[in-house]
Amino acid sequence: MKEKQQNILIIGAGLCGSLLALRLGQRGHKVSVYEMRPDLRQVDISAGRSINLAFSDRGNKAMKLVGLEDKVKALCIPMNGRMIHDKQGNTFQSNYSGRDYEYINSISRGELNALLLDEAEKHKNVNIHFNKKCKSVDFEKTTALFKDYNSKDEFIEDADIIIATDGAGSAMRKSYYLGKKFLFSFSQAYLTHGYKELSILPKENGDYKIHKNALHIWPRGNYMLIALPNLDGSFTVTLFLSYDEGEYNFNNLTNEKIVLEFFQNEFPDALAVMPNLLDDFFENPTAPLGTIKCSPWHYKGNTLLMGDAAHAIVPFYGQGMNASFEDVVEFDSILDKNLDDWEATFKAYENTRKKDTDAIADLAIDNFYEMKGHVNQVVFQEKRKLEMALEKEFPNAYSSKYSLVTFNEDIGYREAMLRGRAQDKAILNLLTDGVLNLDDDLKLTLEKVKKETEAILEDDRIAGLQ
Ligand SMILES: Cc1cc2nc3c(=O)[nH]c(=O)nc-3n(C[C@H](O)[C@H](O)[C@H](O)COP(=O)(O)OP(=O)(O)OC[C@H]3O[C@@H](n4cnc5c(N)ncnc54)[C@H](O)[C@@H]3O)c2cc1C
């Protein structure tokens, strides 16, 4: 396909849609974006879902693509590692990598979304319309039906192609599903846990009440609390808790006494810096967490799903937004191939991309269990110590699973998952069998880990698991 100017309609101006609009605008297309919410740059609304997010190298690769790396950096607070809080209030930091230059960042969803909207709108060929909700998509005619929240009118827009970046509840995905015009597979799996956002406000002088440059975690096995810093000195705190299982759950935390008792017993040091806990707890909603997978992502060469609309994941690897940004990078590289037409382009994109988003969906579930429980276990802590030492000593020869997923943006999530899981298994086997000890010579340790990892990968290949 010789890339000529096309009319492209994007549904949803969240993180993925606004980045996609910017990139397609840069490529010279005529882009119309329809967003159901008001313009978050003008109206004080939450940008939806989490207030802040962990932003890392895959997301940054997308920012480099559109020339925004420096502007985004100014919005970032580096988080070098996890700061684990035990029940007695003791803390210890477990860095994300043995390489000093590898860390993740906390970023405000609203600020980042606003920046992407500003940059997209700098292109005359990009128009963004707010308060217009997509009700359905006719994927055979390539038209979308909208409701204007201001005038209450309904109207239809057509385009050469429609790309839906309207998030986990995508209207276009619903039209695929309900239309029953082609073999559309769809799965949605909820965790039994939901989440609620709380906050740690800044000190009176604006300082942070707990260490600024870390992702704080209070892991308690069946539930956990995490906190990410904001630029104004506050932290956004998220409680992940079962809806109805265990002694404490969202369904029984219904009055002030029991909420205080729960925090006093489980998170006393957090409670000490959260005098606003009860207000937050009873004002803020409890929301579910789920994984959405579907296929195909496109209908012929007319319409395409992207971002959470195609692959929503649980937040425990801090990769949903990063993956959605990476979608745009991958799509852009397929456009560079100048394939015959949009159908070939969409097919090629899905073929290369879906295996990776399936992988990060599964990794995110693994990390749910790791974060709420395993980080407290001795063998897990030994594994982390060993991996830190290997990364520090052999920065070019070893990367943990976390590093492969988070800091190695030039390999896909699937490759990171296969190698990372094999390495995890290798180290845990060697540690529990007493073949590895923390004070062993590191060069020898690296050789043993590599050999065991290769053996596991070979077994996986033979068993057809790759
Ligand atoms: C609690 C929580 C914590 C998270 N933490 C992280 C993290 O640390 N790091 C990370 O990388 N990811 C994180 N994520 C995931 C991240 O939020 C998503 O992956 C990301 O927002 C996906 O972007 P998107 O643009 O595809 O979808 P969304 O951000 O959901 O944007 C969709 C947009 O479409 C609009 N829209 C929806 N329906 C319609 C309609 N019918 N018509 C018109 N417009 C519509 C919405 O208003 C919204 O603006 C987290 C998610 C949650 C829930």
Short mmCIF file of C-alpha atoms and ligand atoms in Angstrom, two decimals:
data_model
loop_
_atom_site.label_atom_id
_atom_site.label_comp_id
_atom_site.label_asym_id
_atom_site.label_seq_id
_atom_site.Cartn_x
_atom_site.Cartn_y
_atom_site.Cartn_z
CA MET A 1 0.00 0.00 0.00
CA LYS A 2 1.49 3.34 -1.03
CA GLU A 3 0.70 5.31 2.10
CA LYS A 4 -1.55 8.13 0.94
CA GLN A 5 -3.56 10.47 3.08
CA GLN A 6 -6.54 8.63 4.54
CA ASN A 7 -9.51 9.63 6.68
CA ILE A 8 -8.94 7.79 9.92
CA LEU A 9 -11.48 7.78 12.71
CA ILE A 10 -10.22 6.97 16.21
CA ILE A 11 -12.68 6.15 18.99
CA GLY A 12 -11.36 7.13 22.45
CA ALA A 13 -8.78 9.81 23.31
CA GLY A 14 -7.23 8.05 26.29
CA LEU A 15 -3.54 7.19 26.44
CA CYS A 16 -3.45 4.94 23.40
CA GLY A 17 -5.90 6.91 21.22
CA SER A 18 -4.18 10.26 21.76
CA LEU A 19 -0.73 8.79 21.02
CA LEU A 20 -2.09 7.04 17.92
CA ALA A 21 -3.73 10.28 16.73
CA LEU A 22 -0.42 12.10 17.18
CA ARG A 23 1.56 9.48 15.27
CA LEU A 24 -0.93 9.15 12.41
CA GLY A 25 -1.10 12.96 12.29
CA GLN A 26 2.69 13.06 12.01
CA ARG A 27 2.43 10.59 9.13
CA GLY A 28 0.10 13.00 7.32
CA HIS A 29 -3.28 11.30 7.69
CA LYS A 30 -6.50 13.17 8.32
CA VAL A 31 -7.43 12.01 11.81
CA SER A 32 -10.73 12.55 13.67
CA VAL A 33 -10.87 11.44 17.28
CA TYR A 34 -14.11 11.07 19.24
CA GLU A 35 -13.94 10.90 23.03
CA MET A 36 -16.94 10.39 25.29
CA ARG A 37 -15.60 12.34 28.25
CA PRO A 38 -15.12 16.11 28.50
CA ASP A 39 -11.69 17.52 27.64
CA LEU A 40 -9.60 16.70 30.72
CA ARG A 41 -7.45 19.79 30.06
CA GLN A 42 -10.44 22.03 30.70
CA VAL A 43 -12.65 20.21 33.15
CA ASP A 44 -11.41 18.88 36.45
CA ILE A 45 -12.19 15.21 35.97
CA SER A 46 -10.11 12.25 36.91
CA ALA A 47 -8.52 10.83 33.79
CA GLY A 48 -10.25 7.55 34.65
CA ARG A 49 -8.90 4.41 36.29
CA SER A 50 -5.65 4.87 38.21
CA ILE A 51 -4.43 8.39 39.04
CA ASN A 52 -0.79 7.56 38.42
CA LEU A 53 0.96 4.76 36.60
CA ALA A 54 4.31 3.04 36.31
CA PHE A 55 5.89 4.18 33.06
CA SER A 56 8.89 2.26 31.71
CA ASP A 57 11.10 1.62 28.69
CA ARG A 58 8.52 0.24 26.26
CA GLY A 59 6.36 3.30 26.85
CA ASN A 60 9.40 5.51 26.52
CA LYS A 61 10.26 3.95 23.15
CA ALA A 62 6.89 5.22 21.93
CA MET A 63 7.60 8.69 23.32
CA LYS A 64 10.91 8.70 21.43
CA LEU A 65 9.07 7.75 18.25
CA VAL A 66 6.86 10.84 18.47
CA GLY A 67 9.64 13.12 19.77
CA LEU A 68 8.25 13.56 23.29
CA GLU A 69 10.90 11.86 25.43
CA ASP A 70 12.09 15.05 27.13
CA LYS A 71 8.63 16.48 27.77
CA VAL A 72 7.51 13.19 29.31
CA LYS A 73 10.66 12.93 31.40
CA ALA A 74 9.70 16.18 33.10
CA LEU A 75 6.49 14.49 34.32
CA CYS A 76 8.28 11.41 35.70
CA ILE A 77 9.36 10.50 39.23
CA PRO A 78 11.98 7.72 39.12
CA MET A 79 11.24 4.67 41.29
CA ASN A 80 14.43 2.63 41.72
CA GLY A 81 12.84 -0.35 43.41
CA ARG A 82 10.16 -1.80 45.57
CA MET A 83 10.14 -0.59 49.17
CA ILE A 84 8.64 -3.48 51.12
CA HIS A 85 6.85 -2.68 54.39
CA ASP A 86 6.35 -5.52 56.88
CA LYS A 87 3.65 -5.60 59.56
CA GLN A 88 6.03 -4.16 62.18
CA GLY A 89 6.71 -1.16 59.97
CA ASN A 90 10.23 -2.32 59.00
CA THR A 91 11.15 -1.50 55.43
CA PHE A 92 13.66 -2.87 52.96
CA GLN A 93 14.25 -1.86 49.38
CA SER A 94 14.55 -4.38 46.57
CA ASN A 95 15.83 -2.66 43.45
CA TYR A 96 14.26 -3.37 40.07
CA SER A 97 17.64 -3.99 38.48
CA GLY A 98 21.31 -4.42 39.36
CA ARG A 99 22.08 -1.80 36.68
CA ASP A 100 21.82 1.68 38.21
CA TYR A 101 20.43 3.22 35.03
CA GLU A 102 17.40 0.89 34.98
CA TYR A 103 14.38 2.10 36.95
CA ILE A 104 10.69 2.68 36.40
CA ASN A 105 8.81 5.97 36.78
CA SER A 106 5.62 7.18 38.37
CA ILE A 107 3.62 9.42 36.06
CA SER A 108 0.25 11.15 36.30
CA ARG A 109 -2.28 9.67 33.88
CA GLY A 110 -4.00 13.05 33.48
CA GLU A 111 -0.82 15.03 32.78
CA LEU A 112 0.44 12.48 30.29
CA ASN A 113 -2.90 12.28 28.50
CA ALA A 114 -3.09 16.10 28.37
CA LEU A 115 0.41 16.33 26.86
CA LEU A 116 -0.45 13.78 24.17
CA LEU A 117 -3.67 15.64 23.33
CA ASP A 118 -1.81 18.97 23.11
CA GLU A 119 0.81 17.50 20.80
CA ALA A 120 -1.75 15.72 18.61
CA GLU A 121 -3.76 18.93 18.22
CA LYS A 122 -0.70 20.83 17.02
CA HIS A 123 -1.26 19.01 13.73
CA LYS A 124 -3.88 20.73 11.58
CA ASN A 125 -4.89 17.35 10.17
CA VAL A 126 -5.89 16.05 13.64
CA ASN A 127 -9.25 17.00 15.15
CA ILE A 128 -10.39 15.85 18.57
CA HIS A 129 -14.07 15.96 19.55
CA PHE A 130 -15.10 15.58 23.19
CA ASN A 131 -18.39 14.58 24.83
CA LYS A 132 -19.18 12.25 21.92
CA LYS A 133 -19.83 8.69 22.89
CA CYS A 134 -19.61 5.88 20.36
CA LYS A 135 -22.67 3.69 20.65
CA SER A 136 -21.85 1.13 17.98
CA VAL A 137 -19.79 0.54 14.85
CA ASP A 138 -21.02 -0.79 11.52
CA PHE A 139 -17.80 -2.53 10.58
CA GLU A 140 -19.03 -3.50 7.12
CA LYS A 141 -19.89 0.08 6.16
CA THR A 142 -16.96 1.53 8.18
CA THR A 143 -19.25 3.92 10.04
CA ALA A 144 -19.71 4.69 13.72
CA LEU A 145 -22.80 5.91 15.55
CA PHE A 146 -22.21 8.59 18.20
CA LYS A 147 -24.25 10.39 20.81
CA ASP A 148 -23.37 14.00 21.49
CA TYR A 149 -23.64 14.51 25.26
CA ASN A 150 -24.14 18.30 24.84
CA SER A 151 -26.89 18.41 22.21
CA LYS A 152 -28.16 14.86 22.97
CA ASP A 153 -28.22 14.29 19.18
CA GLU A 154 -27.06 11.11 17.54
CA PHE A 155 -24.98 11.20 14.38
CA ILE A 156 -23.06 8.85 12.11
CA GLU A 157 -19.45 9.34 10.96
CA ASP A 158 -17.75 7.43 8.19
CA ALA A 159 -14.07 7.02 7.40
CA ASP A 160 -11.60 5.02 5.34
CA ILE A 161 -10.71 3.08 8.46
CA ILE A 162 -11.84 3.11 12.10
CA ILE A 163 -9.48 2.29 14.96
CA ALA A 164 -11.08 1.75 18.36
CA THR A 165 -8.91 2.71 21.33
CA ASP A 166 -11.88 2.99 23.65
CA GLY A 167 -10.50 0.91 26.47
CA ALA A 168 -11.55 -2.25 28.28
CA GLY A 169 -15.27 -1.63 27.71
CA SER A 170 -14.83 -0.99 23.95
CA ALA A 171 -18.03 -0.20 22.03
CA MET A 172 -16.53 -1.47 18.78
CA ARG A 173 -15.50 -4.79 20.35
CA LYS A 174 -19.09 -5.09 21.52
CA SER A 175 -20.30 -4.53 17.95
CA TYR A 176 -17.94 -7.29 16.72
CA TYR A 177 -19.32 -9.61 19.38
CA LEU A 178 -23.00 -8.78 18.96
CA GLY A 179 -22.80 -8.54 15.15
CA LYS A 180 -22.08 -12.28 14.82
CA LYS A 181 -20.94 -11.61 11.25
CA PHE A 182 -17.59 -13.38 11.59
CA LEU A 183 -15.85 -15.78 13.98
CA PHE A 184 -15.01 -13.41 16.80
CA SER A 185 -13.52 -14.97 19.97
CA PHE A 186 -13.70 -13.09 23.23
CA SER A 187 -12.80 -13.88 26.84
CA GLN A 188 -13.02 -11.80 29.99
CA ALA A 189 -11.63 -13.16 33.26
CA TYR A 190 -12.02 -11.25 36.52
CA LEU A 191 -9.80 -11.67 39.54
CA THR A 192 -11.68 -12.25 42.80
CA HIS A 193 -9.85 -9.12 44.01
CA GLY A 194 -10.85 -5.53 43.27
CA TYR A 195 -9.03 -2.27 44.01
CA LYS A 196 -9.68 1.03 45.74
CA GLU A 197 -7.57 4.19 45.49
CA LEU A 198 -6.56 6.02 48.65
CA SER A 199 -3.90 8.66 49.31
CA ILE A 200 -1.01 9.80 51.46
CA LEU A 201 -1.09 13.59 51.41
CA PRO A 202 2.11 15.68 51.49
CA LYS A 203 3.52 17.17 54.69
CA GLU A 204 2.50 20.75 55.40
CA ASN A 205 5.72 21.99 53.80
CA GLY A 206 4.98 19.94 50.67
CA ASP A 207 7.54 17.18 51.40
CA TYR A 208 6.87 13.50 50.88
CA LYS A 209 5.87 11.61 54.04
CA ILE A 210 7.58 8.37 52.92
CA HIS A 211 10.58 7.73 50.65
CA LYS A 212 9.86 9.40 47.31
CA ASN A 213 11.79 7.27 44.82
CA ALA A 214 10.25 3.85 45.32
CA LEU A 215 7.12 1.88 44.64
CA HIS A 216 5.96 1.07 48.16
CA ILE A 217 4.39 -2.33 48.80
CA TRP A 218 2.75 -3.73 51.89
CA PRO A 219 2.42 -7.41 50.84
CA ARG A 220 0.18 -9.47 53.10
CA GLY A 221 -0.45 -12.71 51.22
CA ASN A 222 -4.16 -12.38 50.54
CA TYR A 223 -4.12 -8.66 49.94
CA MET A 224 -1.73 -5.79 49.51
CA LEU A 225 -1.38 -2.07 49.52
CA ILE A 226 0.88 -0.18 47.11
CA ALA A 227 1.81 3.51 46.83
CA LEU A 228 3.27 5.51 43.93
CA PRO A 229 4.54 9.10 44.32
CA ASN A 230 3.01 12.17 42.66
CA LEU A 231 4.83 15.41 41.77
CA ASP A 232 2.85 17.39 44.39
CA GLY A 233 4.35 15.44 47.31
CA SER A 234 1.42 13.05 47.71
CA PHE A 235 1.22 9.32 47.01
CA THR A 236 -1.62 7.50 45.34
CA VAL A 237 -2.23 4.39 47.40
CA THR A 238 -4.07 1.38 46.01
CA LEU A 239 -5.60 -1.37 48.13
CA PHE A 240 -5.99 -4.71 46.34
CA LEU A 241 -8.39 -6.91 48.29
CA SER A 242 -10.80 -9.78 47.70
CA TYR A 243 -14.45 -8.84 47.28
CA ASP A 244 -15.72 -11.54 49.59
CA GLU A 245 -13.00 -13.93 50.78
CA GLY A 246 -10.92 -13.89 53.98
CA GLU A 247 -11.41 -12.17 57.32
CA TYR A 248 -11.25 -8.73 55.73
CA ASN A 249 -12.76 -8.10 52.31
CA PHE A 250 -14.43 -5.26 50.43
CA ASN A 251 -17.87 -6.63 51.19
CA ASN A 252 -17.35 -6.57 54.96
CA LEU A 253 -15.30 -3.37 55.28
CA THR A 254 -18.51 -1.43 55.63
CA ASN A 255 -17.98 0.79 58.66
CA GLU A 256 -15.26 3.05 60.06
CA LYS A 257 -14.45 0.78 62.98
CA ILE A 258 -13.65 -2.27 60.86
CA VAL A 259 -11.68 -0.27 58.26
CA LEU A 260 -9.53 1.24 61.02
CA GLU A 261 -9.10 -2.17 62.64
CA PHE A 262 -8.00 -3.65 59.30
CA PHE A 263 -5.40 -0.94 58.69
CA GLN A 264 -4.25 -0.95 62.33
CA ASN A 265 -3.67 -4.72 62.22
CA GLU A 266 -2.25 -5.01 58.72
CA PHE A 267 -0.75 -1.69 57.64
CA PRO A 268 -0.02 0.29 60.86
CA ASP A 269 2.83 2.37 59.39
CA ALA A 270 0.67 3.31 56.39
CA LEU A 271 -2.23 4.24 58.66
CA ALA A 272 0.08 6.57 60.59
CA VAL A 273 0.56 8.71 57.47
CA MET A 274 -3.06 8.43 56.24
CA PRO A 275 -5.19 10.57 58.57
CA ASN A 276 -7.54 10.98 55.60
CA LEU A 277 -8.04 7.20 55.23
CA LEU A 278 -11.70 7.01 56.18
CA ASP A 279 -12.76 9.86 53.87
CA ASP A 280 -10.91 8.28 50.94
CA PHE A 281 -12.16 4.81 51.74
CA PHE A 282 -15.83 5.69 51.78
CA GLU A 283 -15.74 8.29 48.98
CA ASN A 284 -13.73 6.34 46.41
CA PRO A 285 -15.21 3.51 44.36
CA THR A 286 -14.13 -0.12 44.46
CA ALA A 287 -13.40 -1.36 40.95
CA PRO A 288 -12.86 -4.83 39.46
CA LEU A 289 -9.71 -6.14 37.78
CA GLY A 290 -9.86 -8.30 34.69
CA THR A 291 -8.08 -9.65 31.66
CA ILE A 292 -9.65 -9.35 28.21
CA LYS A 293 -8.43 -11.32 25.24
CA CYS A 294 -10.08 -11.41 21.84
CA SER A 295 -9.43 -12.22 18.21
CA PRO A 296 -9.38 -11.20 15.48
CA TRP A 297 -8.59 -7.60 16.35
CA HIS A 298 -9.72 -6.40 12.96
CA TYR A 299 -12.54 -6.76 10.48
CA LYS A 300 -11.14 -6.98 6.95
CA GLY A 301 -9.36 -3.73 6.14
CA ASN A 302 -12.09 -1.58 7.70
CA THR A 303 -11.70 -1.56 11.47
CA LEU A 304 -9.08 -2.38 14.11
CA LEU A 305 -8.98 -2.67 17.91
CA MET A 306 -5.93 -1.34 19.74
CA GLY A 307 -4.78 -0.78 23.36
CA ASP A 308 -6.99 -2.04 26.18
CA ALA A 309 -9.86 -2.42 23.71
CA ALA A 310 -7.93 -5.37 22.23
CA HIS A 311 -6.09 -6.65 25.30
CA ALA A 312 -6.90 -5.31 28.79
CA ILE A 313 -4.67 -6.76 31.51
CA VAL A 314 -4.45 -6.62 35.30
CA PRO A 315 -2.07 -3.89 36.54
CA PHE A 316 0.50 -5.97 38.44
CA TYR A 317 3.35 -5.71 35.96
CA GLY A 318 2.76 -2.00 35.43
CA GLN A 319 2.60 -2.69 31.69
CA GLY A 320 -0.96 -2.03 30.41
CA MET A 321 -0.25 1.52 29.28
CA ASN A 322 3.28 0.62 28.20
CA ALA A 323 1.87 -2.22 26.08
CA SER A 324 -0.76 0.08 24.59
CA PHE A 325 1.95 2.58 23.67
CA GLU A 326 4.03 -0.25 22.24
CA ASP A 327 1.01 -1.17 20.07
CA VAL A 328 1.42 2.20 18.35
CA VAL A 329 5.16 1.60 17.81
CA GLU A 330 4.47 -1.84 16.32
CA PHE A 331 1.65 -0.53 14.13
CA ASP A 332 3.91 2.26 12.92
CA SER A 333 6.61 -0.22 11.95
CA ILE A 334 4.05 -2.27 9.98
CA LEU A 335 2.95 0.92 8.18
CA ASP A 336 6.59 1.41 7.18
CA LYS A 337 6.43 -1.89 5.31
CA ASN A 338 3.95 -0.39 2.79
CA LEU A 339 1.90 -3.57 2.48
CA ASP A 340 -0.76 -3.96 -0.25
CA ASP A 341 -3.75 -2.56 1.63
CA TRP A 342 -5.23 -1.98 5.10
CA GLU A 343 -6.35 -5.59 5.42
CA ALA A 344 -2.79 -6.83 4.88
CA THR A 345 -1.53 -4.15 7.28
CA PHE A 346 -4.00 -5.08 10.05
CA LYS A 347 -3.29 -8.80 9.57
CA ALA A 348 0.47 -8.33 9.74
CA TYR A 349 0.09 -6.16 12.83
CA GLU A 350 -2.06 -8.70 14.66
CA ASN A 351 0.23 -11.57 13.63
CA THR A 352 3.29 -9.97 15.16
CA ARG A 353 1.60 -8.32 18.12
CA LYS A 354 -0.96 -10.67 19.64
CA LYS A 355 1.48 -13.29 20.94
CA ASP A 356 3.18 -10.50 22.91
CA THR A 357 0.05 -9.01 24.44
CA ASP A 358 -1.14 -12.52 25.38
CA ALA A 359 2.22 -13.02 27.11
CA ILE A 360 2.09 -9.80 29.13
CA ALA A 361 -1.48 -10.62 30.17
CA ASP A 362 -0.25 -13.91 31.65
CA LEU A 363 2.84 -12.32 33.20
CA ALA A 364 0.66 -9.69 34.88
CA ILE A 365 -1.37 -12.42 36.58
CA ASP A 366 1.88 -14.14 37.74
CA ASN A 367 3.03 -10.86 39.25
CA PHE A 368 -0.21 -10.50 41.21
CA TYR A 369 0.81 -13.59 43.21
CA GLU A 370 4.45 -12.52 43.38
CA MET A 371 3.70 -9.05 44.70
CA LYS A 372 1.09 -9.93 47.29
CA GLY A 373 2.96 -12.88 48.73
CA HIS A 374 6.19 -14.18 47.23
CA VAL A 375 8.20 -11.01 47.86
CA ASN A 376 8.02 -11.95 51.56
CA GLN A 377 9.43 -15.47 51.10
CA VAL A 378 13.08 -16.19 51.89
CA VAL A 379 13.82 -18.18 48.72
CA PHE A 380 12.30 -15.43 46.60
CA GLN A 381 14.40 -12.80 48.38
CA GLU A 382 17.53 -14.93 47.83
CA LYS A 383 16.69 -15.21 44.15
CA ARG A 384 16.29 -11.42 43.90
CA LYS A 385 19.62 -10.85 45.68
CA LEU A 386 21.37 -13.24 43.33
CA GLU A 387 19.83 -11.66 40.25
CA MET A 388 20.80 -8.18 41.43
CA ALA A 389 24.38 -9.34 41.91
CA LEU A 390 24.45 -11.02 38.46
CA GLU A 391 23.04 -7.92 36.76
CA LYS A 392 25.54 -5.69 38.54
CA GLU A 393 28.55 -7.91 37.85
CA PHE A 394 27.59 -8.94 34.29
CA PRO A 395 25.42 -6.07 32.97
CA ASN A 396 25.60 -7.35 29.40
CA ALA A 397 25.25 -11.06 30.13
CA TYR A 398 22.32 -11.32 32.54
CA SER A 399 18.82 -9.84 32.80
CA SER A 400 16.14 -11.06 35.20
CA LYS A 401 12.59 -11.72 33.99
CA TYR A 402 11.56 -8.34 35.38
CA SER A 403 14.36 -6.62 33.46
CA LEU A 404 13.57 -8.51 30.25
CA VAL A 405 9.93 -7.40 30.46
CA THR A 406 10.47 -3.87 31.72
CA PHE A 407 13.82 -2.63 30.41
CA ASN A 408 14.40 -4.64 27.22
CA GLU A 409 12.06 -2.87 24.84
CA ASP A 410 13.72 -4.41 21.80
CA ILE A 411 12.57 -7.93 22.57
CA GLY A 412 8.89 -8.89 22.59
CA TYR A 413 6.95 -9.74 25.75
CA ARG A 414 6.66 -13.37 24.63
CA GLU A 415 10.39 -13.86 24.33
CA ALA A 416 10.85 -12.08 27.67
CA MET A 417 8.26 -14.38 29.24
CA LEU A 418 9.75 -17.64 27.94
CA ARG A 419 13.34 -16.80 28.87
CA GLY A 420 12.35 -15.11 32.13
CA ARG A 421 10.21 -17.97 33.36
CA ALA A 422 12.93 -20.51 32.49
CA GLN A 423 15.51 -18.44 34.40
CA ASP A 424 13.20 -18.16 37.43
CA LYS A 425 12.66 -21.87 37.46
CA ALA A 426 16.39 -22.52 37.04
CA ILE A 427 17.43 -20.28 39.96
CA LEU A 428 14.70 -21.52 42.28
CA ASN A 429 15.57 -25.16 41.49
CA LEU A 430 19.29 -24.56 42.02
CA LEU A 431 18.71 -22.67 45.28
CA THR A 432 16.31 -25.20 46.77
CA ASP A 433 18.55 -28.12 45.70
CA GLY A 434 21.50 -26.42 47.40
CA VAL A 435 23.44 -26.27 44.11
CA LEU A 436 23.69 -22.46 44.42
CA ASN A 437 24.65 -20.44 47.44
CA LEU A 438 24.61 -16.67 47.79
CA ASP A 439 28.33 -16.53 48.58
CA ASP A 440 29.42 -18.69 45.60
CA ASP A 441 31.71 -17.25 42.94
CA LEU A 442 29.44 -15.17 40.67
CA LYS A 443 31.00 -16.28 37.41
CA LEU A 444 30.39 -19.89 38.33
CA THR A 445 26.84 -19.03 39.43
CA LEU A 446 26.13 -17.35 36.09
CA GLU A 447 27.36 -20.42 34.22
CA LYS A 448 25.20 -22.74 36.31
CA VAL A 449 22.11 -20.53 35.87
CA LYS A 450 22.64 -20.26 32.10
CA LYS A 451 23.15 -24.01 31.72
CA GLU A 452 20.06 -24.86 33.77
CA THR A 453 18.01 -22.21 31.91
CA GLU A 454 19.02 -23.63 28.51
CA ALA A 455 18.09 -27.14 29.69
CA ILE A 456 14.64 -25.90 30.78
CA LEU A 457 14.13 -24.02 27.50
CA GLU A 458 15.12 -27.15 25.57
CA ASP A 459 12.63 -29.25 27.59
CA ASP A 460 9.96 -26.63 26.83
CA ARG A 461 10.80 -26.80 23.12
CA ILE A 462 10.56 -30.61 23.13
CA ALA A 463 7.26 -30.44 25.02
CA GLY A 464 5.96 -27.95 22.44
CA LEU A 465 5.52 -25.21 25.05
CA GLN A 466 7.22 -22.61 22.90
C1 LIG B 1 -5.68 0.33 38.88
C2 LIG B 1 -4.91 0.34 37.59
C3 LIG B 1 -3.56 0.60 37.64
C4 LIG B 1 -2.82 0.61 36.45
N1 LIG B 1 -1.48 0.83 36.53
C5 LIG B 1 -0.72 0.78 35.40
C6 LIG B 1 0.68 1.01 35.46
O1 LIG B 1 1.23 1.26 36.54
N2 LIG B 1 1.39 0.99 34.30
C7 LIG B 1 0.82 0.72 33.11
O2 LIG B 1 1.52 0.68 32.08
N3 LIG B 1 -0.52 0.49 33.02
C8 LIG B 1 -1.30 0.52 34.13
N4 LIG B 1 -2.65 0.31 34.05
C9 LIG B 1 -3.24 -0.02 32.74
C10 LIG B 1 -3.58 1.23 31.95
O3 LIG B 1 -4.45 2.03 32.70
C11 LIG B 1 -4.24 0.86 30.62
O4 LIG B 1 -3.58 -0.20 30.00
C12 LIG B 1 -4.26 2.07 29.69
O5 LIG B 1 -5.05 3.09 30.26
C13 LIG B 1 -4.83 1.67 28.32
O6 LIG B 1 -5.00 2.80 27.53
P1 LIG B 1 -6.17 2.88 26.45
O7 LIG B 1 -6.06 4.21 25.83
O8 LIG B 1 -6.14 1.66 25.62
O9 LIG B 1 -7.51 2.78 27.31
P2 LIG B 1 -8.08 3.87 28.32
O10 LIG B 1 -6.99 4.52 29.06
O11 LIG B 1 -9.14 3.16 29.10
O12 LIG B 1 -8.75 4.98 27.38
C14 LIG B 1 -9.95 4.75 26.69
C15 LIG B 1 -10.55 6.09 26.31
O13 LIG B 1 -11.69 5.86 25.51
C16 LIG B 1 -12.79 6.61 26.01
N5 LIG B 1 -14.01 5.86 25.70
C17 LIG B 1 -14.44 4.71 26.27
N6 LIG B 1 -15.57 4.29 25.70
C18 LIG B 1 -15.86 5.20 24.73
C19 LIG B 1 -16.92 5.32 23.79
N7 LIG B 1 -17.89 4.40 23.74
N8 LIG B 1 -16.91 6.37 22.94
C20 LIG B 1 -15.91 7.30 22.98
N9 LIG B 1 -14.90 7.24 23.86
C21 LIG B 1 -14.86 6.20 24.72
C22 LIG B 1 -12.51 6.72 27.52
O14 LIG B 1 -13.20 7.82 28.08
C23 LIG B 1 -11.00 6.89 27.53
O15 LIG B 1 -10.63 8.23 27.38
C24 LIG B 1 -3.43 0.33 35.21
C25 LIG B 1 -4.81 0.08 35.17
C26 LIG B 1 -5.54 0.07 36.35
C27 LIG B 1 -7.00 -0.22 36.30
#
